[in-house]
Coordinates of C-alpha atoms in Angstrom, one line a residue:
X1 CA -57.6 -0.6 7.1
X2 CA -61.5 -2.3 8.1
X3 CA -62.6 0.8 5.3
X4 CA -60.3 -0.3 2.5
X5 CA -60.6 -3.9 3.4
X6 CA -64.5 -2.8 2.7
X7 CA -64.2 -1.2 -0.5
X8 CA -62.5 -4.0 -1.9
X9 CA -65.2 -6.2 -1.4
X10 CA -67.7 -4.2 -3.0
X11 CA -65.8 -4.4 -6.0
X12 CA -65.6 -7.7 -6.3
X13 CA -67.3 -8.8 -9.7
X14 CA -69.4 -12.3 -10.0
X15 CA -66.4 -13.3 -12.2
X16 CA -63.9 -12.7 -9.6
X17 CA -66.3 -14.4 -7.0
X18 CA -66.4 -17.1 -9.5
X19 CA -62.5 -16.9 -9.3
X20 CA -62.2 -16.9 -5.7
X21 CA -64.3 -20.2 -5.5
X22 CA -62.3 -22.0 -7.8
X23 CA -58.7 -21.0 -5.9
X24 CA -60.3 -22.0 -3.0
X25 CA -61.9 -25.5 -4.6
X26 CA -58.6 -26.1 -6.1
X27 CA -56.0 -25.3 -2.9
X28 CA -58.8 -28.0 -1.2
X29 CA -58.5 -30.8 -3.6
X30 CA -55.0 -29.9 -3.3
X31 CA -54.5 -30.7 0.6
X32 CA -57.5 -33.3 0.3
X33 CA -55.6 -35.0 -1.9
X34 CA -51.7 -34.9 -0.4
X35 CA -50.5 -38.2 0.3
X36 CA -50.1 -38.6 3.9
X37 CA -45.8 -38.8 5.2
X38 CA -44.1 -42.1 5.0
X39 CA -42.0 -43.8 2.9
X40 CA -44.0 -46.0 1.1
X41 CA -45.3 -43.0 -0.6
X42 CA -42.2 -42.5 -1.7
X43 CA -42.2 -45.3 -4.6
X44 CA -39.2 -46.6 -3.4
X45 CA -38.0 -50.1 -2.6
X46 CA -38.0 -50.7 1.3
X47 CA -35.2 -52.7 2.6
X48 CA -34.4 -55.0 5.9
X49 CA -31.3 -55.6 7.6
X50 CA -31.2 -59.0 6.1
X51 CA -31.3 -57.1 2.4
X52 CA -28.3 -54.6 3.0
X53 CA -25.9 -58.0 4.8
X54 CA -26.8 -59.5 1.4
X55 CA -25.8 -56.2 -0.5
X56 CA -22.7 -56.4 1.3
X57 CA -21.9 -59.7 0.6
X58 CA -22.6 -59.5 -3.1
X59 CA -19.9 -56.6 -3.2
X60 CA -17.4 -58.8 -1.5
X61 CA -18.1 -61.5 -3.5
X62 CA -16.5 -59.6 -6.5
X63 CA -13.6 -57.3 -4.5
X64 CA -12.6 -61.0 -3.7
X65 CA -12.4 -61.8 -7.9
X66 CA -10.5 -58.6 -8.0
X67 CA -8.1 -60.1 -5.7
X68 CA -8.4 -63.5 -7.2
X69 CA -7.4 -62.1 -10.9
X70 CA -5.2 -59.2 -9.5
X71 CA -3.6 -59.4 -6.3
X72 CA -1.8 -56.4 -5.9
X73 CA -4.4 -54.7 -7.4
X74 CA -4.1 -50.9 -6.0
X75 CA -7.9 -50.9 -5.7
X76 CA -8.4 -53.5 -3.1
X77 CA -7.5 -51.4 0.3
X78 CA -10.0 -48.6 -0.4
X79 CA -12.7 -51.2 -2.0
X80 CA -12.4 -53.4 2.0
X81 CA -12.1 -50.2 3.3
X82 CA -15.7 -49.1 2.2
X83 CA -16.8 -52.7 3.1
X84 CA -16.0 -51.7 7.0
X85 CA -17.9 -48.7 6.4
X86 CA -21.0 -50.0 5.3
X87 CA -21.0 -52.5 8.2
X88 CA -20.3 -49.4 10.8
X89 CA -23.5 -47.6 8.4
X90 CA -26.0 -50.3 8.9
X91 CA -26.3 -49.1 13.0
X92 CA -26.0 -45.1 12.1
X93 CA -28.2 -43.2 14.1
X94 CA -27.8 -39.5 12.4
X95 CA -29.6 -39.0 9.2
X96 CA -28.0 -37.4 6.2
X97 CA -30.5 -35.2 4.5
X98 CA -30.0 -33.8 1.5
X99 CA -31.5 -30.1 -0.2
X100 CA -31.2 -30.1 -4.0
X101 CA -32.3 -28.0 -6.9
X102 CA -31.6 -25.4 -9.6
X103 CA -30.2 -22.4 -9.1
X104 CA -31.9 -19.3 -6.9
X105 CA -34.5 -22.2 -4.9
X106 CA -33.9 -20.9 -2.1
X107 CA -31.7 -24.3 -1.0
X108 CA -29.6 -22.6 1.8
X109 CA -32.1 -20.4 3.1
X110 CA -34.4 -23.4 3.8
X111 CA -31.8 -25.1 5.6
X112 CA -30.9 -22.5 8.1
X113 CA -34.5 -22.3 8.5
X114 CA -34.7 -25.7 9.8
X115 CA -31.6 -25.7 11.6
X116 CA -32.6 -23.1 13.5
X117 CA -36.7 -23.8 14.0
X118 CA -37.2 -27.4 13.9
X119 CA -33.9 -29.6 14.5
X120 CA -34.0 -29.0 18.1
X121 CA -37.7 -29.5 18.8
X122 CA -36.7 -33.5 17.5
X123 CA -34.5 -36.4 19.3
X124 CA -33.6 -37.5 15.6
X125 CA -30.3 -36.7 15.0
X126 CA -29.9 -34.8 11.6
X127 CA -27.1 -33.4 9.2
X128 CA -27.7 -31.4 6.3
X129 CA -26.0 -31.5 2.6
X130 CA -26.6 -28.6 -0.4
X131 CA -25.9 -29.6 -3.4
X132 CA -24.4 -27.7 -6.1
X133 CA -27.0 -25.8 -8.2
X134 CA -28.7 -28.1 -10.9
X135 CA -29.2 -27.4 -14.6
X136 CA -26.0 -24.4 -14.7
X137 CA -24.6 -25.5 -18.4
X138 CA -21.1 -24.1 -17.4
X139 CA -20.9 -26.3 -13.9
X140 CA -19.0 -29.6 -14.1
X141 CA -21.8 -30.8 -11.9
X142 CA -23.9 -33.0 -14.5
X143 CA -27.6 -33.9 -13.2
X144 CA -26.3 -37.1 -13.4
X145 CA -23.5 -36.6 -10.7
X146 CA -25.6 -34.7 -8.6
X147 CA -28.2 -37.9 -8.6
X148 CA -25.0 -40.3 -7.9
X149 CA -23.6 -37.3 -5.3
X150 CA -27.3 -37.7 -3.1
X151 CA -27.5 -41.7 -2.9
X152 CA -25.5 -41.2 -0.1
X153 CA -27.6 -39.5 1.8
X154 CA -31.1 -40.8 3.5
X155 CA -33.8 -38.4 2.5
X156 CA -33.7 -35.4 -0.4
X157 CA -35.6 -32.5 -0.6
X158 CA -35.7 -31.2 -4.0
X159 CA -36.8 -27.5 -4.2
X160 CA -38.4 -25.6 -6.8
X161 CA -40.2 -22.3 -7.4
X162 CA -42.9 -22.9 -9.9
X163 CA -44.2 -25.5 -11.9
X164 CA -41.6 -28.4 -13.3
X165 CA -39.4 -28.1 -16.5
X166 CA -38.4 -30.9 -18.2
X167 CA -34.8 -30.9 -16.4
X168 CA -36.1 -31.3 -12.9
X169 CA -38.9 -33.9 -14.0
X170 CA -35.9 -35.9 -15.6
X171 CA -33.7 -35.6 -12.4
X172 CA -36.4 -36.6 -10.5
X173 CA -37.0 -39.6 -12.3
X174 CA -33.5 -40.3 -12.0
X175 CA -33.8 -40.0 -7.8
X176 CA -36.5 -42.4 -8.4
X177 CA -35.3 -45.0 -10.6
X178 CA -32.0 -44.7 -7.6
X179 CA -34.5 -45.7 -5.3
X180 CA -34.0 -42.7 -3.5
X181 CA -37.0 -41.1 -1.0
X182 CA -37.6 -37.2 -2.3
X183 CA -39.9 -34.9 -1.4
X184 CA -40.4 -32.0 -3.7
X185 CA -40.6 -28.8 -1.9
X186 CA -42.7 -26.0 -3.8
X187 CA -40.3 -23.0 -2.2
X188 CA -40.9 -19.3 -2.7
X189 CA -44.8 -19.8 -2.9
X190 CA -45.6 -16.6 -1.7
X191 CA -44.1 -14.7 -4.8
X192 CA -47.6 -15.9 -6.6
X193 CA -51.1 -14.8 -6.5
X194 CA -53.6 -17.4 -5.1
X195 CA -54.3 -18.5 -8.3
X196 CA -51.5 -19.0 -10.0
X197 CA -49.7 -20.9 -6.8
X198 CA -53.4 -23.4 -6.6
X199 CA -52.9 -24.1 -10.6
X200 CA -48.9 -25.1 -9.7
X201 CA -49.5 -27.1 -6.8
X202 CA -51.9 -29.1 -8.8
X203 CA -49.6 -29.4 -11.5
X204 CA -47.0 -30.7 -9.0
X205 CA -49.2 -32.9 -7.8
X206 CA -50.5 -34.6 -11.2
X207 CA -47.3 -34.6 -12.7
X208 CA -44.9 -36.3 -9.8
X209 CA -47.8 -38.4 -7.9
X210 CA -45.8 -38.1 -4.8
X211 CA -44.9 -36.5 -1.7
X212 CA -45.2 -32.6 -2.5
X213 CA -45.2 -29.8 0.0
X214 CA -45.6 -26.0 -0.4
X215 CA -43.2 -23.8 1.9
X216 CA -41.9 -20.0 2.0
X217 CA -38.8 -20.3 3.9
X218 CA -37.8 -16.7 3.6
X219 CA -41.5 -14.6 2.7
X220 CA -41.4 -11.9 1.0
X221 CA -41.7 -8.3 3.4
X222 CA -45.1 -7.0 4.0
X223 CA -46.3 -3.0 3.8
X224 CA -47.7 -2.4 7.0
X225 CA -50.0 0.8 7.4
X226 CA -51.1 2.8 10.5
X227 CA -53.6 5.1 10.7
X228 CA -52.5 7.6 13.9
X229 CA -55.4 9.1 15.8
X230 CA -54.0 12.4 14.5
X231 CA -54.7 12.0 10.7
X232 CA -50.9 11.2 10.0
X233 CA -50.0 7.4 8.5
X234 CA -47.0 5.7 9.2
X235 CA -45.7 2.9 7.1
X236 CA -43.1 0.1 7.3
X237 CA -42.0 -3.4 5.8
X238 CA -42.3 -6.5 8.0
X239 CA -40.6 -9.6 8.2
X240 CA -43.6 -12.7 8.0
X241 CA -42.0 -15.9 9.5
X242 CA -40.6 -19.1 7.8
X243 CA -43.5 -21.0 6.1
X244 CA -42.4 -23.9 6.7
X245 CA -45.3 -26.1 9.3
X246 CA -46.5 -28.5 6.3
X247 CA -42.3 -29.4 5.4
X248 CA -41.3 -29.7 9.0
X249 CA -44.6 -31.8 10.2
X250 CA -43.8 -34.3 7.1
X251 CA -40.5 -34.5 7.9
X252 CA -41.3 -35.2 11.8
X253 CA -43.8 -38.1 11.2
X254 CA -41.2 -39.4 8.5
X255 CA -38.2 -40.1 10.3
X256 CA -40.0 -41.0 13.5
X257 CA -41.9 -43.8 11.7
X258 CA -38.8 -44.9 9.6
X259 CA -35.2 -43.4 10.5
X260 CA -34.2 -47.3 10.9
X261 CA -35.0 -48.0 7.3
X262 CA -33.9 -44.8 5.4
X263 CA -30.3 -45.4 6.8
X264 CA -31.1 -49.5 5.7
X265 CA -32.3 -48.0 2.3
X266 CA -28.8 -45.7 1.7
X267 CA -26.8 -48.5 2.5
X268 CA -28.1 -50.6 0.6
X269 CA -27.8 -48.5 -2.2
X270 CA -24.3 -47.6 -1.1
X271 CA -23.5 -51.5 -1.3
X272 CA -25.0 -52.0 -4.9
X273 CA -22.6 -48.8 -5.9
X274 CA -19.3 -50.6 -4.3
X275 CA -20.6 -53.4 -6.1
X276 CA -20.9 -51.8 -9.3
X277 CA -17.0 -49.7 -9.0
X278 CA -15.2 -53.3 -8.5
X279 CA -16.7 -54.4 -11.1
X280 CA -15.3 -52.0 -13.3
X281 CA -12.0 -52.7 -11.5
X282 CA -12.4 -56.3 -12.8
X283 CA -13.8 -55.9 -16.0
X284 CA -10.4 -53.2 -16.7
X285 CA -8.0 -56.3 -15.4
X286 CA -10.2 -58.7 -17.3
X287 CA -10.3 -56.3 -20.7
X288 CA -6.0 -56.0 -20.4
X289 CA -6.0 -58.8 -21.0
X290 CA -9.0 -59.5 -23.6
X291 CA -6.9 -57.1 -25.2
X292 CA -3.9 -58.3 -26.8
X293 CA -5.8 -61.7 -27.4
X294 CA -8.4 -60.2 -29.9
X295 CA -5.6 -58.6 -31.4
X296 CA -3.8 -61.8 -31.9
X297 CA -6.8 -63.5 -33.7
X298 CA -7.5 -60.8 -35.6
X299 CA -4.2 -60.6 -37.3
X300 CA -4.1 -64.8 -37.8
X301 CA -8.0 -63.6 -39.4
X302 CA -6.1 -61.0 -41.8
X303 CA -3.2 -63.5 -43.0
X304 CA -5.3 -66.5 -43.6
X305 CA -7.5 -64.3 -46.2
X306 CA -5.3 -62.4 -47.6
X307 CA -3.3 -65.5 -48.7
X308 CA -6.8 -67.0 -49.8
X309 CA -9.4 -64.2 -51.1
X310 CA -12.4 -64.8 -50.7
X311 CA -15.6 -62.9 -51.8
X312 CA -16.7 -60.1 -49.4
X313 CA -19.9 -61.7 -47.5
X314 CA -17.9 -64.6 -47.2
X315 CA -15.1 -63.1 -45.4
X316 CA -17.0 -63.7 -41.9
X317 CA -16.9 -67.6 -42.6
X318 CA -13.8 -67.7 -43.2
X319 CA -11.6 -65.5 -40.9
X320 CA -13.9 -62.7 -38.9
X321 CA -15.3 -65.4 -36.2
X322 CA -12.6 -68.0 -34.7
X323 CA -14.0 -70.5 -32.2
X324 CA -10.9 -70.6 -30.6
X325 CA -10.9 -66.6 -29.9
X326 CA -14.5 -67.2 -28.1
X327 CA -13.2 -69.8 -25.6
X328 CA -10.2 -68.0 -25.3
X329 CA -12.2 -64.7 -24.2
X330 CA -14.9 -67.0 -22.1
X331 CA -12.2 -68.1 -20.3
X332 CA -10.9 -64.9 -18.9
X333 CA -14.5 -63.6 -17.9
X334 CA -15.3 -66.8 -16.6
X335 CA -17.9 -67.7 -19.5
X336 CA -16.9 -71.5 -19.9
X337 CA -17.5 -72.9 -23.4
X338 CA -17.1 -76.1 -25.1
X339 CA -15.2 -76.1 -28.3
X340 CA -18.9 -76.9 -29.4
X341 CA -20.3 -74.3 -27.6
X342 CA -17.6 -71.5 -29.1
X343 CA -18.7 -72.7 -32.7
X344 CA -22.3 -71.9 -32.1
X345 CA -21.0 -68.9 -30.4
X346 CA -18.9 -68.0 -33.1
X347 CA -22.0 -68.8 -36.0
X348 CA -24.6 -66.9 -33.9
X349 CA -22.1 -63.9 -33.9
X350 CA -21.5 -64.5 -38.1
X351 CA -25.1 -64.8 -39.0
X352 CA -26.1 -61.4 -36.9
X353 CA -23.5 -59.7 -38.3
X354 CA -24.5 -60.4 -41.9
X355 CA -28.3 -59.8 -40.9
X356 CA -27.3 -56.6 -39.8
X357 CA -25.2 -55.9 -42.9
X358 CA -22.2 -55.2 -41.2
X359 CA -19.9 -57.2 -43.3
X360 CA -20.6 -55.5 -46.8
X361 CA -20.8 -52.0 -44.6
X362 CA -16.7 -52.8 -43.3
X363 CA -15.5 -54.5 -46.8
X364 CA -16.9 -50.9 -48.5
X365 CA -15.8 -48.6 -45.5
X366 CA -11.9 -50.8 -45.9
X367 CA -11.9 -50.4 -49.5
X368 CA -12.4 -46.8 -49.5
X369 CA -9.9 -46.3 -47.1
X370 CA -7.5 -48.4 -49.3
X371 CA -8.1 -45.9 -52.6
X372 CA -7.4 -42.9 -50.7
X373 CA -3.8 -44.6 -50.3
X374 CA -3.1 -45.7 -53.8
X375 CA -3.3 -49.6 -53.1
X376 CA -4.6 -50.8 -56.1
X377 CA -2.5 -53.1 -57.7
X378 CA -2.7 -55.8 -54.4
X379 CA -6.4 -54.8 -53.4
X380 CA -8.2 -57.3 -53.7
X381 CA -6.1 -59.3 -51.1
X382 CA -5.7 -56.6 -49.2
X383 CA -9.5 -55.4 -48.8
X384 CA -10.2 -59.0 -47.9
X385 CA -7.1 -59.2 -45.4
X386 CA -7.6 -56.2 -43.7
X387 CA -12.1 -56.8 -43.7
X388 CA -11.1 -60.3 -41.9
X389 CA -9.0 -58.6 -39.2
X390 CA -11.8 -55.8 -38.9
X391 CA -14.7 -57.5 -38.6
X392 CA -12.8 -59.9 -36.2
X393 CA -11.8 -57.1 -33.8
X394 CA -15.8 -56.0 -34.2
X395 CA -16.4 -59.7 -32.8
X396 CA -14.2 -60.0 -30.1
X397 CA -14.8 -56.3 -28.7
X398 CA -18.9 -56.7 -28.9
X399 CA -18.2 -60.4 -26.9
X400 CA -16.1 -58.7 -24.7
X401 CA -18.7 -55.8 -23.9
X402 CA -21.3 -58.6 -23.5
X403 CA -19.0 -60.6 -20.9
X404 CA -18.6 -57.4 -19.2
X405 CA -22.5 -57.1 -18.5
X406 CA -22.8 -60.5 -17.1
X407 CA -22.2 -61.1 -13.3
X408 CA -19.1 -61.3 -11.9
X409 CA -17.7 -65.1 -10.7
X410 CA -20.8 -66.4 -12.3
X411 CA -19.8 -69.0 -14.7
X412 CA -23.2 -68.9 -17.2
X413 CA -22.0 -71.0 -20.1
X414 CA -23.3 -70.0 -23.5
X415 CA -26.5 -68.8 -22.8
X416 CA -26.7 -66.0 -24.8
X417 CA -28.9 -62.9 -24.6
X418 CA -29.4 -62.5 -28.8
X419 CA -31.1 -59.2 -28.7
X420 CA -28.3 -57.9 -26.2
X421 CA -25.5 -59.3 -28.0
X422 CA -27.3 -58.0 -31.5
X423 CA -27.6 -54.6 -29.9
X424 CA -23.8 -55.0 -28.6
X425 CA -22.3 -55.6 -32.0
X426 CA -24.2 -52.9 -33.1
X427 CA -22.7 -50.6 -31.0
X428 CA -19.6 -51.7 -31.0
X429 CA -19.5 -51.6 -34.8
X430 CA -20.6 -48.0 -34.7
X431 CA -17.8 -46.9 -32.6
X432 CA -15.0 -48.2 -34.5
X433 CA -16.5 -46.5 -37.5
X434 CA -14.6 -43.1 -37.1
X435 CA -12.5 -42.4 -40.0
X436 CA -9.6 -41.6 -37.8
X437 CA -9.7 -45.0 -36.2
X438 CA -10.5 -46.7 -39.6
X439 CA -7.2 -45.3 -41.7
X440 CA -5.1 -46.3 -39.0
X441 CA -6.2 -49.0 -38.5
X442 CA -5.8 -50.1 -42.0
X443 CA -2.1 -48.7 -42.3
X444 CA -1.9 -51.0 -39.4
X445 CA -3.4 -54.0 -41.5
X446 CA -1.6 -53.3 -44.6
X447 CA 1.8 -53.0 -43.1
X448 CA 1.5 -56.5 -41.7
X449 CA 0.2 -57.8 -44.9
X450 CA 2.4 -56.6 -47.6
X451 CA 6.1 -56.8 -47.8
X452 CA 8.2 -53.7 -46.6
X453 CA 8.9 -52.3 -50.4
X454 CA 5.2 -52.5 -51.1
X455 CA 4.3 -50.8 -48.0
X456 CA 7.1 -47.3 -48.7
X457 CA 5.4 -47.4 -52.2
X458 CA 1.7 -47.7 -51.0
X459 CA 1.2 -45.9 -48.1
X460 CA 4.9 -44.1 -47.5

C-alpha cells in the first residue's frame, strides 16, 4: 500500500499540485467561514412567551367573531380545541424535528443514524418527522404543503446531494419567509471527488447564507487490500462509519442554547395558522351572506338601465356602483360607512374601473355574447341592462375580496388601500371573464329583463 501510495505521488503534475492547493484553500474558506450554531443565524424571528400569549389571544379574538356571527357554527369545537393545545405547547419539553428533501437524499437513513448515535448521548428530548419526497410531479404533496406540513415542527433539516436547483432554493425560501429554523444538510458528500464537493459547499454557502453542514450518513464501501507475507492479496469492502460529527455537534449546541424558544417559535407560528383557518371560517359565513346581497343590487342595477339606456362608459354612473350596496356589504364585514363615506366609496370604485377600462372591456365582452344568441332587435337595452348588472357584480365581489383581507372585528371605516383595491378589481374582473361564466350569466340577465315570449324566441 506505502509503494502505491508512493508512486502516486510522483506522478503528481504541478497542475494537479496546483489543484490540490486550491481544494484545500477552498474546503478552508469553507469551514472558516461556517456560521457558528444558533438560531439567530437562522434569519428567523425570535419569539418570547409574552409574543406566542399574544398569538393566542389574537386567534381567539376571531374564533369568538365566528361565534358571534355563527353560533352553531360546526367549526368552533375543533378551532377551542387547538386553542388548549397551544396553551399545553407553550411548556413542551420534546422537540419535533423535521428531515425534508427530494427524493433519494438519503432522509431516512440519516435519521436512523441519529437515532441510533446521537439522541442518547443528549438529555433533550427529541422526535423525528420525514416528510414525503419533494419535487415528485405525480405526488399530491405540493412544496407548498410540505412547507405548511413542517411549521409544526421546531427545527428542519433539509437534505440534499449536490448543489441547489431552483426547486429546493424556492422551498427554502418558502421555510424562511415561514419563519421556520433550517439547516441545509449537504448528504451523500462522499459520492464526489475533493474538488467537486469543495466547489458545492461553496456554492451552498454563497447561495443560502445560512446554516450549511456537510454529512455522509451512510458512506459509500471502501476496497480494502492486503498484502500476505506469502505474495498472495486478499481484498474486501468495508463499511466507513456515519459522517455525521459536524450535523450532530450543531445540532447539540442548538437545542441546548435554545430548545425554550424553538418550541416558543412553532407555536407561535402554530397560533398565526389558527388565526388564519378561522378567518376563512368567518370570511365563508361573512361571504353567504355578501352573497345574495350583491346579487340583489345587481339585478335593481340591470332594471334601472335597461328601462333607461344609457351610453356604455356611462353605464357605471348610473347603475354598476350603488352606495347603498357598499354600506350594505361594510356592514356585514364590519367596515362601517356613512352614507357619505359609501358614495366616495362607490366613486373611487367607478373612476378605477373606467381607468382601468373595464367598463368598455364588459359592455364589448356582453354584446358579443348577446349576437351569438340572436338578440338583436332589443340590444341596445339589453347590452346596457345586462353591462349594469355585470359590472355591478365585478364591484361588489372585488369589495368583498378586499373586506376579506382586512382584520377581523376591526372596524377600519373607509380607509381604503387604492392600489389593493385597484389590483382586487383587477382580479376579480379577470376571473369572471370565462366565456362559460359570461353566457350564463347573460341568459341569466336577459331572462330577467325581457318578457317570457321574447326570451323562448331569443335565447330558446
Amino acid at each position: 500500500m506505502l509503494d502505491s501510495w508512493h508512486d502516486s505521488i510522483v506522478q503528481v503534475s504541478e497542475f494537479g499540485l496546483l489543484s490540490a492547493l486550491a481544494i484545500g484553500g477552498g474546503l478552508w474558506l469553507f469551514q472558516k467561514n461556517r456560521p457558528q450554531a444558533s438560531v439567530e443565524q437562522f434569519d428567523i424571528k425570535l419569539v418570547e412567551r409574552a409574543d406566542v400569549e399574544n398569538a393566542i389571544a389574537q386567534a381567539e379574538v376571531v374564533i369568538n367573531q365566528l361565534v358571534h356571527e355563527s353560533e352553531n357554527h360546526p367549526a368552533i369545537g375543533y378551532l377551542r380545541e387547538q386553542v388548549n393545545q397551544l396553551l399545553l405547547d407553550l411548556d413542551r419539553q420534546e422537540i419535533k424535528l423535521a428531515v425534508t428533501g427530494g427524493k433519494s437524499v438519503g432522509k431516512t437513513t440519516l435519521i436512523e443514524v441519529l437515532k441510533s448515535n446521537w439522541q442518547a448521548t443528549i438529555k433533550q428530548k427529541f422526535s423525528f418527522y420525514e416528510t414525503a419526497p419533494l419535487f415528485i410531479k405525480a405526488s399530491d404533496n405540493s412544496e407548498t404543503d410540505v412547507v405548511t406540513e413542517v411549521e409544526t415542527s421546531d427545527f428542519v433539516l433539509f437534505l440534499t446531494n449536490g448543489d441547489l436547483t431552483d426547486s429546493e432554493f424556492q422551498t427554502l425560501q418558502q421555510l424562511k419567509a415561514a419563519n421556520q429554523p433550517v439547516m441545509l444538510v449537504f448528504n451523500k458528500q462522499d459520492q464526489y471527488l475533493p474538488d467537486e464537493r469543495a466547489s458545492i459547499l461553496l456554492s451552498l454557502q454563497q447561495r443560502i447564507q445560512g446554516n450549511l453542514v456537510a454529512t455522509a450518513a451512510s458512506p459509500l464501501a471502501i476496497k480494502v487490500r492486503k498484502h500476505e507475507t506469502d505474495g498472495s492479496v486478499q481484498e474486501w469492502l468495508e463499511q466507513p462509519a456515519a459522517d455525521i460529527q459536524q450535523l450532530t455537534q450543531q445540532l447539540s449546541e442548538i437545542v441546548t442554547q435554545q430548545a425554550q424558544k424553538l418550541v416558543w417559535a412553532t407555536t407561535w407560528r402554530k397560533a398565526k395558522l389558527l388565526k388564519a383557518e378561522a378567518k376563512n371560517w368567518v370570511n365563508g359565513v361573512r361571504r353567504d351572506r355578501a352573497t345574495p346581497t350583491i346579487e340583489q343590487y345587481q339585478w335593481i342595477a340591470a332594471a334601472a338601465a335597461f328601462a333607461n339606456p344609457v351610453p356604455a362608459l356611462d353605464v357605471l354612473a348610473t347603475a354598476a356602483i350603488n352606495a347603498q350596496m357598499v354600506m350594505d356589504l361594510g356592514n356585514i364585514y364590519q367596515q362601517k360607512f356613512s352614507l357619505e363615506q359609501a358614495q366616495t366609496v362607490a366613486g373611487t370604485m367607478g373612476s378605477l374601473m373606467l381607468k382601468l377600462g373595464l367598463v368598455e372591456l364588459s359592455t364589448k365582452a356582453v354584446s358579443t355574447v348577446l349576437k351569438s344568441n340572436a338578440v338583436t332587435f332589443v340590444a341596445g337595452g339589453v347590452v346596457q341592462g345586462v353591462s349594469a348588472a355585470y359590472l355591478t357584480r365585478v364591484a361588489g365581489l372585488s369589495l368583498v375580496e378586499y373586506f376579506q383581507q382586512q382584520e377581523i372585528a376591526l372596524d377600519s371605516g373607509n380607509n381604503l388601500n387604492l392600489e389593493k383595491l385597484r389590483q382586487t378589481l383587477q382580479n376579480v374582473f379577470q376571473q369572471n371573464q370565462q366565456m362559460a361564466f359570461l353566457q350564463g350569466f347573460v341568459k341569466q340577465g336577459v331572462k330577467r329583463l325581457l318578457p317570457e315570449v321574447a326570451v323562448e324566441k331569443a335565447v330558446g
